[in-house]
mmCIF file of C-alpha atoms and ligand atoms in Angstrom:
data_model
loop_
_atom_site.group_PDB
_atom_site.id
_atom_site.type_symbol
_atom_site.label_atom_id
_atom_site.label_comp_id
_atom_site.label_asym_id
_atom_site.label_seq_id
_atom_site.Cartn_x
_atom_site.Cartn_y
_atom_site.Cartn_z
ATOM 1 C CA UNK A 68 0.000 0.000 0.000
ATOM 2 C CA UNK A 69 1.199 3.481 -0.817
ATOM 3 C CA UNK A 70 1.771 5.607 2.280
ATOM 4 C CA UNK A 71 0.144 8.902 1.321
ATOM 5 C CA UNK A 72 1.214 10.607 4.540
ATOM 6 C CA UNK A 73 4.775 9.812 3.544
ATOM 7 C CA UNK A 74 4.348 11.103 0.003
ATOM 8 C CA UNK A 75 2.737 14.278 1.300
ATOM 9 C CA UNK A 76 5.691 14.987 3.545
ATOM 10 C CA UNK A 77 7.857 15.063 0.413
ATOM 11 C CA UNK A 78 6.248 18.287 -0.829
ATOM 12 C CA UNK A 79 6.490 21.900 0.151
ATOM 13 C CA UNK A 80 2.858 23.042 0.507
ATOM 14 C CA UNK A 81 2.387 26.669 1.574
ATOM 15 C CA UNK A 82 0.652 26.750 4.981
ATOM 16 C CA UNK A 83 -3.037 27.614 4.803
ATOM 17 C CA UNK A 84 -3.291 26.920 1.098
ATOM 18 C CA UNK A 85 -5.485 24.199 -0.371
ATOM 19 C CA UNK A 86 -3.822 23.391 -3.650
ATOM 20 C CA UNK A 87 -6.197 21.808 -6.145
ATOM 21 C CA UNK A 88 -4.235 22.706 -9.254
ATOM 22 C CA UNK A 89 -1.654 19.956 -9.434
ATOM 23 C CA UNK A 90 -3.223 19.025 -12.769
ATOM 24 C CA UNK A 91 -1.784 22.283 -14.126
ATOM 25 C CA UNK A 92 1.415 22.724 -12.125
ATOM 26 C CA UNK A 93 2.498 20.275 -9.441
ATOM 27 C CA UNK A 94 3.943 21.641 -6.165
ATOM 28 C CA UNK A 95 7.607 21.736 -5.247
ATOM 29 C CA UNK A 96 9.094 18.406 -4.135
ATOM 30 C CA UNK A 97 11.151 19.262 -1.042
ATOM 31 C CA UNK A 98 14.218 17.540 -2.442
ATOM 32 C CA UNK A 99 14.132 19.477 -5.712
ATOM 33 C CA UNK A 100 15.778 22.664 -4.444
ATOM 34 C CA UNK A 101 18.801 20.865 -3.004
ATOM 35 C CA UNK A 102 19.022 18.583 -6.036
ATOM 36 C CA UNK A 103 19.093 21.574 -8.363
ATOM 37 C CA UNK A 104 21.587 23.339 -6.098
ATOM 38 C CA UNK A 105 23.837 20.282 -6.178
ATOM 39 C CA UNK A 106 23.660 20.164 -9.977
ATOM 40 C CA UNK A 107 24.510 23.853 -10.115
ATOM 41 C CA UNK A 108 27.310 23.868 -7.544
ATOM 42 C CA UNK A 109 28.983 20.498 -7.809
ATOM 43 C CA UNK A 110 28.278 19.666 -11.421
ATOM 44 C CA UNK A 111 27.950 22.802 -13.521
ATOM 45 C CA UNK A 112 30.155 24.816 -11.162
ATOM 46 C CA UNK A 113 32.941 22.308 -10.634
ATOM 47 C CA UNK A 114 32.784 19.974 -13.593
ATOM 48 C CA UNK A 115 31.756 22.398 -16.317
ATOM 49 C CA UNK A 116 31.818 20.684 -19.720
ATOM 50 C CA UNK A 117 33.017 17.395 -18.208
ATOM 51 C CA UNK A 118 29.626 17.108 -16.479
ATOM 52 C CA UNK A 119 28.153 15.651 -19.661
ATOM 53 C CA UNK A 120 30.142 12.486 -19.006
ATOM 54 C CA UNK A 121 31.102 12.656 -15.324
ATOM 55 C CA UNK A 122 27.708 13.660 -13.968
ATOM 56 C CA UNK A 123 25.832 11.590 -16.531
ATOM 57 C CA UNK A 124 23.951 14.550 -18.009
ATOM 58 C CA UNK A 125 23.913 13.032 -21.490
ATOM 59 C CA UNK A 126 22.331 9.804 -20.272
ATOM 60 C CA UNK A 127 19.682 11.491 -18.122
ATOM 61 C CA UNK A 128 16.964 11.742 -20.815
ATOM 62 C CA UNK A 129 16.946 7.954 -21.157
ATOM 63 C CA UNK A 130 17.349 7.266 -17.421
ATOM 64 C CA UNK A 131 14.470 9.570 -16.521
ATOM 65 C CA UNK A 132 12.439 8.307 -19.495
ATOM 66 C CA UNK A 133 12.631 4.787 -18.083
ATOM 67 C CA UNK A 134 11.446 6.013 -14.694
ATOM 68 C CA UNK A 135 8.451 7.718 -16.298
ATOM 69 C CA UNK A 136 7.954 4.569 -18.347
ATOM 70 C CA UNK A 137 7.133 2.637 -15.195
ATOM 71 C CA UNK A 138 4.173 4.966 -14.606
ATOM 72 C CA UNK A 139 2.750 4.668 -18.121
ATOM 73 C CA UNK A 140 3.324 1.004 -18.904
ATOM 74 C CA UNK A 141 6.336 1.595 -21.136
ATOM 75 C CA UNK A 142 9.142 -0.988 -21.033
ATOM 76 C CA UNK A 143 12.678 0.251 -20.336
ATOM 77 C CA UNK A 144 14.232 1.768 -23.440
ATOM 78 C CA UNK A 145 10.956 2.949 -25.008
ATOM 79 C CA UNK A 146 10.435 6.373 -23.423
ATOM 80 C CA UNK A 147 12.759 9.382 -23.444
ATOM 81 C CA UNK A 148 12.698 12.892 -21.981
ATOM 82 C CA UNK A 149 13.297 16.211 -23.711
ATOM 83 C CA UNK A 150 11.907 19.433 -25.155
ATOM 84 C CA UNK A 151 8.387 20.613 -24.399
ATOM 85 C CA UNK A 152 5.151 18.800 -24.974
ATOM 86 C CA UNK A 153 4.215 20.926 -27.996
ATOM 87 C CA UNK A 154 7.489 19.863 -29.621
ATOM 88 C CA UNK A 155 6.935 16.215 -28.722
ATOM 89 C CA UNK A 156 3.433 16.320 -30.206
ATOM 90 C CA UNK A 157 4.984 17.549 -33.443
ATOM 91 C CA UNK A 158 7.729 14.953 -33.314
ATOM 92 C CA UNK A 159 5.313 12.087 -32.708
ATOM 93 C CA UNK A 160 2.706 13.211 -35.219
ATOM 94 C CA UNK A 161 5.155 14.006 -38.000
ATOM 95 C CA UNK A 162 6.931 10.703 -37.486
ATOM 96 C CA UNK A 163 3.624 8.831 -37.529
ATOM 97 C CA UNK A 164 2.421 10.566 -40.707
ATOM 98 C CA UNK A 165 5.664 9.599 -42.383
ATOM 99 C CA UNK A 166 4.760 5.958 -41.708
ATOM 100 C CA UNK A 167 1.433 6.305 -43.559
ATOM 101 C CA UNK A 168 2.497 7.997 -46.810
ATOM 102 C CA UNK A 169 -0.672 6.953 -48.659
ATOM 103 C CA UNK A 170 -3.070 8.624 -46.234
ATOM 104 C CA UNK A 171 -3.822 12.293 -45.591
ATOM 105 C CA UNK A 172 -6.147 12.422 -42.600
ATOM 106 C CA UNK A 173 -5.310 13.267 -38.984
ATOM 107 C CA UNK A 174 -8.298 12.528 -36.770
ATOM 108 C CA UNK A 175 -8.626 14.338 -33.445
ATOM 109 C CA UNK A 176 -11.394 15.767 -31.297
ATOM 110 C CA UNK A 177 -12.701 19.160 -30.299
ATOM 111 C CA UNK A 178 -11.799 18.438 -26.663
ATOM 112 C CA UNK A 179 -8.111 18.190 -27.488
ATOM 113 C CA UNK A 180 -5.794 20.783 -25.999
ATOM 114 C CA UNK A 181 -5.320 23.655 -28.474
ATOM 115 C CA UNK A 182 -1.541 23.366 -28.791
ATOM 116 C CA UNK A 183 -1.876 19.789 -30.031
ATOM 117 C CA UNK A 184 -4.247 20.979 -32.745
ATOM 118 C CA UNK A 185 -2.154 24.046 -33.552
ATOM 119 C CA UNK A 186 0.993 21.947 -33.919
ATOM 120 C CA UNK A 187 -0.893 19.615 -36.259
ATOM 121 C CA UNK A 188 -2.051 22.571 -38.376
ATOM 122 C CA UNK A 189 1.472 23.965 -38.546
ATOM 123 C CA UNK A 190 2.854 20.576 -39.493
ATOM 124 C CA UNK A 191 0.265 20.179 -42.251
ATOM 125 C CA UNK A 192 1.307 23.569 -43.628
ATOM 126 C CA UNK A 193 4.996 22.658 -43.590
ATOM 127 C CA UNK A 194 4.419 19.306 -45.246
ATOM 128 C CA UNK A 195 2.362 20.914 -48.005
ATOM 129 C CA UNK A 196 0.999 17.520 -49.050
ATOM 130 C CA UNK A 197 -2.685 18.200 -48.568
ATOM 131 C CA UNK A 198 -3.109 16.604 -45.154
ATOM 132 C CA UNK A 199 -6.329 17.367 -43.317
ATOM 133 C CA UNK A 200 -6.979 17.728 -39.598
ATOM 134 C CA UNK A 201 -10.464 16.491 -38.833
ATOM 135 C CA UNK A 202 -11.773 17.354 -35.359
ATOM 136 C CA UNK A 203 -14.970 15.666 -34.295
ATOM 137 C CA UNK A 204 -16.873 15.643 -31.011
ATOM 138 C CA UNK A 205 -15.120 13.379 -28.479
ATOM 139 C CA UNK A 206 -18.009 10.919 -28.374
ATOM 140 C CA UNK A 207 -17.973 10.612 -32.179
ATOM 141 C CA UNK A 208 -14.295 9.745 -32.557
ATOM 142 C CA UNK A 209 -14.815 5.991 -32.857
ATOM 143 C CA UNK A 210 -17.315 6.438 -35.696
ATOM 144 C CA UNK A 211 -14.857 8.520 -37.695
ATOM 145 C CA UNK A 212 -12.022 6.011 -37.674
ATOM 146 C CA UNK A 213 -11.965 4.910 -41.290
ATOM 147 C CA UNK A 214 -9.318 3.662 -43.685
ATOM 148 C CA UNK A 215 -8.710 7.285 -44.695
ATOM 149 C CA UNK A 216 -7.182 8.055 -41.315
ATOM 150 C CA UNK A 217 -3.404 8.111 -41.182
ATOM 151 C CA UNK A 218 -3.102 9.032 -37.512
ATOM 152 C CA UNK A 219 -5.539 9.158 -34.634
ATOM 153 C CA UNK A 220 -4.215 11.889 -32.328
ATOM 154 C CA UNK A 221 -5.979 12.214 -28.994
ATOM 155 C CA UNK A 222 -5.428 13.409 -25.460
ATOM 156 C CA UNK A 223 -6.519 10.662 -23.116
ATOM 157 C CA UNK A 224 -8.096 12.940 -20.471
ATOM 158 C CA UNK A 225 -9.915 16.080 -21.615
ATOM 159 C CA UNK A 226 -8.246 19.118 -20.038
ATOM 160 C CA UNK A 227 -11.581 20.836 -19.424
ATOM 161 C CA UNK A 228 -13.833 18.061 -18.197
ATOM 162 C CA UNK A 229 -11.450 15.254 -17.280
ATOM 163 C CA UNK A 230 -13.407 12.860 -19.527
ATOM 164 C CA UNK A 231 -11.310 9.815 -20.402
ATOM 165 C CA UNK A 232 -11.086 8.268 -23.814
ATOM 166 C CA UNK A 233 -10.995 4.484 -24.012
ATOM 167 C CA UNK A 234 -7.402 4.186 -25.122
ATOM 168 C CA UNK A 235 -7.510 0.420 -25.555
ATOM 169 C CA UNK A 236 -10.666 0.332 -27.678
ATOM 170 C CA UNK A 237 -9.807 3.364 -29.822
ATOM 171 C CA UNK A 238 -6.272 2.134 -30.456
ATOM 172 C CA UNK A 239 -7.610 -1.263 -31.493
ATOM 173 C CA UNK A 240 -10.139 0.368 -33.803
ATOM 174 C CA UNK A 241 -7.470 2.614 -35.327
ATOM 175 C CA UNK A 242 -5.208 -0.359 -35.963
ATOM 176 C CA UNK A 243 -8.031 -2.341 -37.532
ATOM 177 C CA UNK A 244 -8.459 0.574 -39.965
ATOM 178 C CA UNK A 245 -4.730 0.673 -40.674
ATOM 179 C CA UNK A 246 -4.168 3.930 -38.776
ATOM 180 C CA UNK A 247 -1.524 4.782 -36.193
ATOM 181 C CA UNK A 248 -2.158 6.399 -32.804
ATOM 182 C CA UNK A 249 -0.552 9.311 -30.989
ATOM 183 C CA UNK A 250 -1.748 9.572 -27.387
ATOM 184 C CA UNK A 251 -1.169 12.668 -25.301
ATOM 185 C CA UNK A 252 -0.910 11.700 -21.638
ATOM 186 C CA UNK A 253 -0.585 15.249 -20.258
ATOM 187 C CA UNK A 254 -3.526 14.701 -17.893
ATOM 188 C CA UNK A 255 -3.098 10.993 -17.245
ATOM 189 C CA UNK A 256 0.607 10.373 -16.572
ATOM 190 C CA UNK A 257 0.729 10.318 -12.780
ATOM 191 C CA UNK A 258 -3.060 10.692 -12.573
ATOM 192 C CA UNK A 259 -4.449 7.339 -13.669
ATOM 193 C CA UNK A 260 -2.867 3.965 -14.421
ATOM 194 C CA UNK A 261 -1.776 4.055 -18.065
ATOM 195 C CA UNK A 262 -0.582 1.068 -20.057
ATOM 196 C CA UNK A 263 0.740 2.298 -23.386
ATOM 197 C CA UNK A 264 2.270 -1.069 -24.252
ATOM 198 C CA UNK A 265 -0.827 -3.017 -23.223
ATOM 199 C CA UNK A 266 -3.045 -0.690 -25.253
ATOM 200 C CA UNK A 267 -0.741 -1.031 -28.250
ATOM 201 C CA UNK A 268 -0.253 2.742 -28.582
ATOM 202 C CA UNK A 269 2.156 3.581 -31.378
ATOM 203 C CA UNK A 270 3.313 6.909 -29.941
ATOM 204 C CA UNK A 271 2.625 8.628 -26.636
ATOM 205 C CA UNK A 272 3.750 11.972 -25.274
ATOM 206 C CA UNK A 273 3.198 13.896 -22.070
ATOM 207 C CA UNK A 274 4.529 16.621 -19.835
ATOM 208 C CA UNK A 275 6.177 16.352 -16.440
ATOM 209 C CA UNK A 276 5.099 19.590 -14.750
ATOM 210 C CA UNK A 277 1.449 18.625 -14.125
ATOM 211 C CA UNK A 278 0.811 15.474 -12.069
ATOM 212 C CA UNK A 279 4.492 14.486 -12.147
ATOM 213 C CA UNK A 280 5.540 17.665 -10.247
ATOM 214 C CA UNK A 281 8.819 18.499 -11.981
ATOM 215 C CA UNK A 282 8.258 22.261 -12.021
ATOM 216 C CA UNK A 283 7.235 24.998 -14.466
ATOM 217 C CA UNK A 284 8.603 24.324 -17.941
ATOM 218 C CA UNK A 285 9.982 20.878 -17.066
ATOM 219 C CA UNK A 286 10.781 18.740 -20.113
ATOM 220 C CA UNK A 287 8.258 16.440 -21.761
ATOM 221 C CA UNK A 288 8.546 12.753 -22.680
ATOM 222 C CA UNK A 289 7.906 10.644 -25.752
ATOM 223 C CA UNK A 290 7.186 6.935 -26.074
ATOM 224 C CA UNK A 291 7.533 4.948 -29.275
ATOM 225 C CA UNK A 292 6.275 1.372 -29.494
ATOM 226 C CA UNK A 293 9.198 -1.073 -29.760
ATOM 227 C CA UNK A 294 7.849 -2.304 -33.115
ATOM 228 C CA UNK A 295 8.435 1.158 -34.640
ATOM 229 C CA UNK A 296 11.404 2.441 -32.667
ATOM 230 C CA UNK A 297 14.013 0.936 -34.972
ATOM 231 C CA UNK A 298 12.434 2.162 -38.216
ATOM 232 C CA UNK A 299 10.680 5.448 -37.462
ATOM 233 C CA UNK A 300 12.137 8.516 -39.196
ATOM 234 C CA UNK A 301 12.131 11.407 -36.721
ATOM 235 C CA UNK A 302 10.885 14.610 -38.327
ATOM 236 C CA UNK A 303 12.890 16.707 -35.877
ATOM 237 C CA UNK A 304 16.171 15.046 -36.706
ATOM 238 C CA UNK A 305 18.449 16.837 -34.289
ATOM 239 C CA UNK A 306 22.063 16.003 -33.641
ATOM 240 C CA UNK A 307 21.431 14.241 -30.322
ATOM 241 C CA UNK A 308 19.108 11.793 -32.064
ATOM 242 C CA UNK A 309 21.917 10.933 -34.475
ATOM 243 C CA UNK A 310 23.521 7.508 -34.363
ATOM 244 C CA UNK A 311 26.867 9.093 -33.487
ATOM 245 C CA UNK A 312 26.411 12.747 -32.469
ATOM 246 C CA UNK A 313 30.086 13.211 -31.792
ATOM 247 C CA UNK A 314 31.145 11.914 -35.203
ATOM 248 C CA UNK A 315 29.794 15.265 -36.474
ATOM 249 C CA UNK A 316 28.784 13.610 -39.707
ATOM 250 C CA UNK A 317 27.126 16.128 -42.053
ATOM 251 C CA UNK A 318 24.486 13.523 -42.978
ATOM 252 C CA UNK A 319 21.805 12.448 -40.506
ATOM 253 C CA UNK A 320 21.519 8.822 -39.481
ATOM 254 C CA UNK A 321 18.956 7.970 -36.803
ATOM 255 C CA UNK A 322 20.234 6.684 -33.483
ATOM 256 C CA UNK A 323 19.310 3.323 -31.993
ATOM 257 C CA UNK A 324 15.676 2.897 -30.953
ATOM 258 C CA UNK A 325 14.107 5.580 -28.813
ATOM 259 C CA UNK A 326 17.354 7.589 -28.730
ATOM 260 C CA UNK A 327 16.553 8.833 -32.246
ATOM 261 C CA UNK A 328 13.619 10.842 -30.904
ATOM 262 C CA UNK A 329 16.012 13.143 -29.060
ATOM 263 C CA UNK A 330 16.500 16.525 -30.652
ATOM 264 C CA UNK A 331 18.963 18.902 -28.995
ATOM 265 C CA UNK A 332 20.759 19.620 -25.734
ATOM 266 C CA UNK A 333 18.678 18.548 -22.738
ATOM 267 C CA UNK A 334 17.794 21.030 -19.950
ATOM 268 C CA UNK A 335 20.187 19.745 -17.311
ATOM 269 C CA UNK A 336 18.998 21.920 -14.415
ATOM 270 C CA UNK A 337 15.418 21.033 -15.047
ATOM 271 C CA UNK A 338 16.233 17.355 -15.316
ATOM 272 C CA UNK A 339 17.594 17.627 -11.774
ATOM 273 C CA UNK A 340 14.157 18.795 -10.628
ATOM 274 C CA UNK A 341 12.506 15.982 -12.563
ATOM 275 C CA UNK A 342 14.812 13.466 -10.943
ATOM 276 C CA UNK A 343 13.812 14.678 -7.471
ATOM 277 C CA UNK A 344 10.135 14.612 -8.467
ATOM 278 C CA UNK A 345 10.418 11.036 -9.721
ATOM 279 C CA UNK A 346 11.953 9.920 -6.416
ATOM 280 C CA UNK A 347 8.532 10.531 -4.858
ATOM 281 C CA UNK A 348 6.892 8.399 -7.552
ATOM 282 C CA UNK A 349 9.161 5.509 -6.569
ATOM 283 C CA UNK A 350 7.145 5.348 -3.320
ATOM 284 C CA UNK A 351 3.866 5.019 -5.184
ATOM 285 C CA UNK A 352 1.668 2.330 -6.692
ATOM 286 C CA UNK A 353 -0.536 3.787 -9.470
ATOM 287 C CA UNK A 354 -3.468 1.524 -8.550
ATOM 288 C CA UNK A 355 -3.459 3.055 -5.050
ATOM 289 C CA UNK A 356 -3.280 6.550 -6.547
ATOM 290 C CA UNK A 357 -6.275 5.807 -8.729
ATOM 291 C CA UNK A 358 -8.349 4.377 -5.865
ATOM 292 C CA UNK A 359 -7.595 7.359 -3.670
ATOM 293 C CA UNK A 360 -8.184 9.832 -6.498
ATOM 294 C CA UNK A 361 -11.639 8.366 -7.116
ATOM 295 C CA UNK A 362 -12.400 8.600 -3.402
ATOM 296 C CA UNK A 363 -11.396 12.288 -3.400
ATOM 297 C CA UNK A 364 -13.241 13.267 -6.584
ATOM 298 C CA UNK A 365 -16.407 11.464 -5.468
ATOM 299 C CA UNK A 366 -16.232 13.233 -2.137
ATOM 300 C CA UNK A 367 -15.778 16.605 -3.805
ATOM 301 C CA UNK A 368 -18.627 16.113 -6.296
ATOM 302 C CA UNK A 369 -20.954 14.909 -3.534
ATOM 303 C CA UNK A 370 -20.067 17.839 -1.285
ATOM 304 C CA UNK A 371 -20.356 20.515 -3.982
ATOM 305 C CA UNK A 372 -23.605 19.186 -5.412
ATOM 306 C CA UNK A 373 -25.157 19.082 -1.952
ATOM 307 C CA UNK A 374 -24.081 22.630 -1.092
ATOM 308 C CA UNK A 375 -23.932 24.551 -4.395
ATOM 309 C CA UNK A 376 -27.037 24.075 -6.558
ATOM 310 C CA UNK A 377 -25.886 26.814 -8.967
ATOM 311 C CA UNK A 378 -22.871 24.811 -10.099
ATOM 312 C CA UNK A 379 -23.307 22.223 -12.837
ATOM 313 C CA UNK A 380 -21.019 19.219 -13.009
ATOM 314 C CA UNK A 381 -18.989 19.362 -16.228
ATOM 315 C CA UNK A 382 -17.077 16.130 -15.593
ATOM 316 C CA UNK A 383 -18.371 12.623 -16.180
ATOM 317 C CA UNK A 384 -20.404 11.456 -13.211
ATOM 318 C CA UNK A 385 -19.095 7.938 -13.495
ATOM 319 C CA UNK A 386 -15.712 7.778 -11.771
ATOM 320 C CA UNK A 387 -14.258 5.304 -14.277
ATOM 321 C CA UNK A 388 -14.925 7.821 -17.053
ATOM 322 C CA UNK A 389 -12.925 10.684 -15.536
ATOM 323 C CA UNK A 390 -9.313 11.423 -14.851
ATOM 324 C CA UNK A 391 -8.149 12.985 -11.605
ATOM 325 C CA UNK A 392 -9.907 16.338 -11.944
ATOM 326 C CA UNK A 393 -13.405 17.663 -11.420
ATOM 327 C CA UNK A 394 -14.928 20.599 -13.283
ATOM 328 C CA UNK A 395 -18.073 22.585 -12.739
ATOM 329 C CA UNK A 396 -19.756 25.162 -14.926
ATOM 330 C CA UNK A 397 -21.006 28.561 -13.858
ATOM 331 C CA UNK A 398 -21.639 31.638 -16.038
ATOM 332 C CA UNK A 399 -19.453 33.638 -13.631
ATOM 333 C CA UNK A 400 -16.895 30.866 -13.307
ATOM 334 C CA UNK A 401 -13.938 33.219 -13.578
ATOM 335 C CA UNK A 402 -15.148 35.345 -10.655
ATOM 336 C CA UNK A 403 -15.986 32.246 -8.601
ATOM 337 C CA UNK A 404 -12.445 30.966 -9.072
ATOM 338 C CA UNK A 405 -10.941 34.343 -8.170
ATOM 339 C CA UNK A 406 -13.012 34.373 -4.971
ATOM 340 C CA UNK A 407 -11.701 30.885 -4.173
ATOM 341 C CA UNK A 408 -8.111 31.886 -4.850
ATOM 342 C CA UNK A 409 -8.521 34.962 -2.633
ATOM 343 C CA UNK A 410 -9.416 32.496 0.150
ATOM 344 C CA UNK A 411 -6.393 30.327 -0.677
ATOM 345 C CA UNK A 412 -8.261 27.516 -2.378
ATOM 346 C CA UNK A 413 -6.389 27.200 -5.647
ATOM 347 C CA UNK A 414 -7.945 25.770 -8.786
ATOM 348 C CA UNK A 415 -8.184 27.328 -12.212
ATOM 349 C CA UNK A 416 -10.564 28.551 -14.860
ATOM 350 C CA UNK A 417 -10.924 27.427 -18.443
ATOM 351 C CA UNK A 418 -12.955 29.522 -20.857
ATOM 352 C CA UNK A 419 -15.784 29.927 -21.304
ATOM 353 C CA UNK A 420 -17.304 28.857 -17.974
ATOM 354 C CA UNK A 421 -15.364 25.994 -16.376
ATOM 355 C CA UNK A 422 -13.888 25.993 -12.888
ATOM 356 C CA UNK A 423 -11.462 23.153 -12.572
ATOM 357 C CA UNK A 424 -10.023 21.302 -9.580
ATOM 358 C CA UNK A 425 -7.266 18.710 -9.659
ATOM 359 C CA UNK A 426 -7.091 15.925 -7.066
ATOM 360 C CA UNK A 427 -3.636 14.636 -6.437
ATOM 361 C CA UNK A 428 -3.470 11.923 -3.762
ATOM 362 C CA UNK A 429 0.272 12.347 -3.278
ATOM 363 C CA UNK A 430 -0.400 15.478 -1.237
ATOM 364 C CA UNK A 431 -4.186 16.061 -1.065
ATOM 365 C CA UNK A 432 -6.477 14.178 1.317
ATOM 366 C CA UNK A 433 -10.137 14.182 2.391
ATOM 367 C CA UNK A 434 -9.577 17.069 4.857
ATOM 368 C CA UNK A 435 -8.591 19.405 2.026
ATOM 369 C CA UNK A 436 -11.563 18.259 -0.023
ATOM 370 C CA UNK A 437 -13.973 19.055 2.800
ATOM 371 C CA UNK A 438 -12.342 22.398 3.514
ATOM 372 C CA UNK A 439 -12.493 23.383 -0.173
ATOM 373 C CA UNK A 440 -16.170 22.400 -0.375
ATOM 374 C CA UNK A 441 -16.914 24.555 2.690
ATOM 375 C CA UNK A 442 -15.186 27.614 1.192
ATOM 376 C CA UNK A 443 -16.893 27.131 -2.173
ATOM 377 C CA UNK A 444 -20.281 26.696 -0.477
ATOM 378 C CA UNK A 445 -19.842 29.969 1.363
ATOM 379 C CA UNK A 446 -18.787 31.809 -1.799
ATOM 380 C CA UNK A 447 -21.801 30.507 -3.705
ATOM 381 C CA UNK A 448 -24.299 30.842 -0.869
ATOM 382 C CA UNK A 449 -23.379 34.460 -0.110
ATOM 383 C CA UNK A 450 -22.526 35.425 -3.721
ATOM 384 C CA UNK A 451 -19.075 36.448 -2.526
ATOM 385 C CA UNK A 452 -17.836 36.095 -6.110
ATOM 386 C CA UNK A 453 -19.932 39.086 -7.188
ATOM 387 C CA UNK A 454 -17.262 41.750 -6.840
ATOM 388 C CA UNK A 455 -15.626 43.776 -9.612
ATOM 389 C CA UNK A 456 -12.084 42.814 -8.609
ATOM 390 C CA UNK A 457 -12.886 39.128 -9.192
ATOM 391 C CA UNK A 458 -14.004 39.829 -12.760
ATOM 392 C CA UNK A 459 -10.838 41.413 -14.140
ATOM 393 C CA UNK A 460 -9.013 38.744 -16.084
ATOM 394 C CA UNK A 461 -5.308 38.159 -15.705
ATOM 395 C CA UNK A 462 -3.106 36.882 -18.538
ATOM 396 C CA UNK A 463 -2.956 33.340 -17.191
ATOM 397 C CA UNK A 464 -6.289 31.987 -16.003
HETATM 398 C C1 LIG B 1318 -0.590 21.028 -20.735
HETATM 399 C C2 LIG B 1318 -0.756 20.482 -22.113
HETATM 400 C C3 LIG B 1318 0.115 20.873 -23.142
HETATM 401 C C4 LIG B 1318 1.169 21.910 -22.912
HETATM 402 O O1 LIG B 1318 2.179 21.879 -23.864
HETATM 403 P P1 LIG B 1318 3.551 22.655 -23.550
HETATM 404 O O2 LIG B 1318 4.348 22.528 -24.773
HETATM 405 O O3 LIG B 1318 4.158 22.011 -22.348
HETATM 406 O O4 LIG B 1318 3.189 24.070 -23.239
HETATM 407 C C5 LIG B 1318 -0.031 20.270 -24.382
HETATM 408 N N1 LIG B 1318 -1.003 19.359 -24.605
HETATM 409 C C6 LIG B 1318 -1.863 18.982 -23.643
HETATM 410 C C7 LIG B 1318 -2.912 17.964 -23.931
HETATM 411 C C8 LIG B 1318 -1.778 19.543 -22.373
HETATM 412 O O5 LIG B 1318 -2.638 19.196 -21.425
#
């Protein structure tokens, strides 16, 4: 059994704050600051360029990729860390399209995160081969998987509602139609048990600053199924994905397996934070996280629905159908969230009317859920959100 009191003690949580936004940015693992300081002082400071070998910086993307792999059902040697998620989406999608030269359709859904769709549009423009991005309603995806589809590109958990796609069934359907799959795990890695290998996913990508807690701007990861890893042609064919980067060969030759998905120099300081964040995950069993997450989200939904009749549940009611977040709708959702934040209950707002709360068992328990419900009930009951200062929008919502 995972000891959630022990995992909680691994995080710095500001006193008096109820942090329900770990689905957007995880909190600071206590060990991260000293780990980064050590990398700065002893490695960068003392070793300088020799740190690439002596401190193992060059191997870190693969080492950390394997540790993330454990959380997403990826075998060692099939997942690697680097760049940002937008870049990894491009890398995965472009590489997948290259494997289906006779097809022109990318199928996605209207619930996908905008950057995934934007990167697809940009890629289509660069390719100039007449590809089409078709976005259908999430519930209609299965019906649109035809033999025209080159790549099915989906985010497993909807960032607004937390609705989960059936990764196993949709991947099987895509394969039956001769299509490949790119799964974005931004809201499921570290939130729900994921089994990319079991589901037969061709490519998967995700970020490490949400549920995995590696800090703002932490590098993303990419998984390639072992069946493709030796043949896939990376679209972003950077020097560190080359077979022999230090041969400085003018011609590109892909590196072995997953290594070829690397692009350029990895962010060493940020990998130190990721390493500290992953130490906490070594204490955790994903099945326990899921059970506890369901307990917390059920408790929150029950509490809010009992106390706040003006809020409408925007997440699936059935626990198995949602990730680790709960969303409600309200026409003044932005102001409601600002009123919550002013009382140190932190969630976020997603246009046009969604207030969103992430439940992260590593550091959130039933006491925080009950306290958040009480604050929200007071805000709604007394219309405390109805103040001009709560309606002025900041750049980041
Ligand atoms: C958070 C998120 C992103 C963010 O991409 P970055 O390149 O890290 O800014 C992309 N896709 C999805 C589905 C996300 O949830």
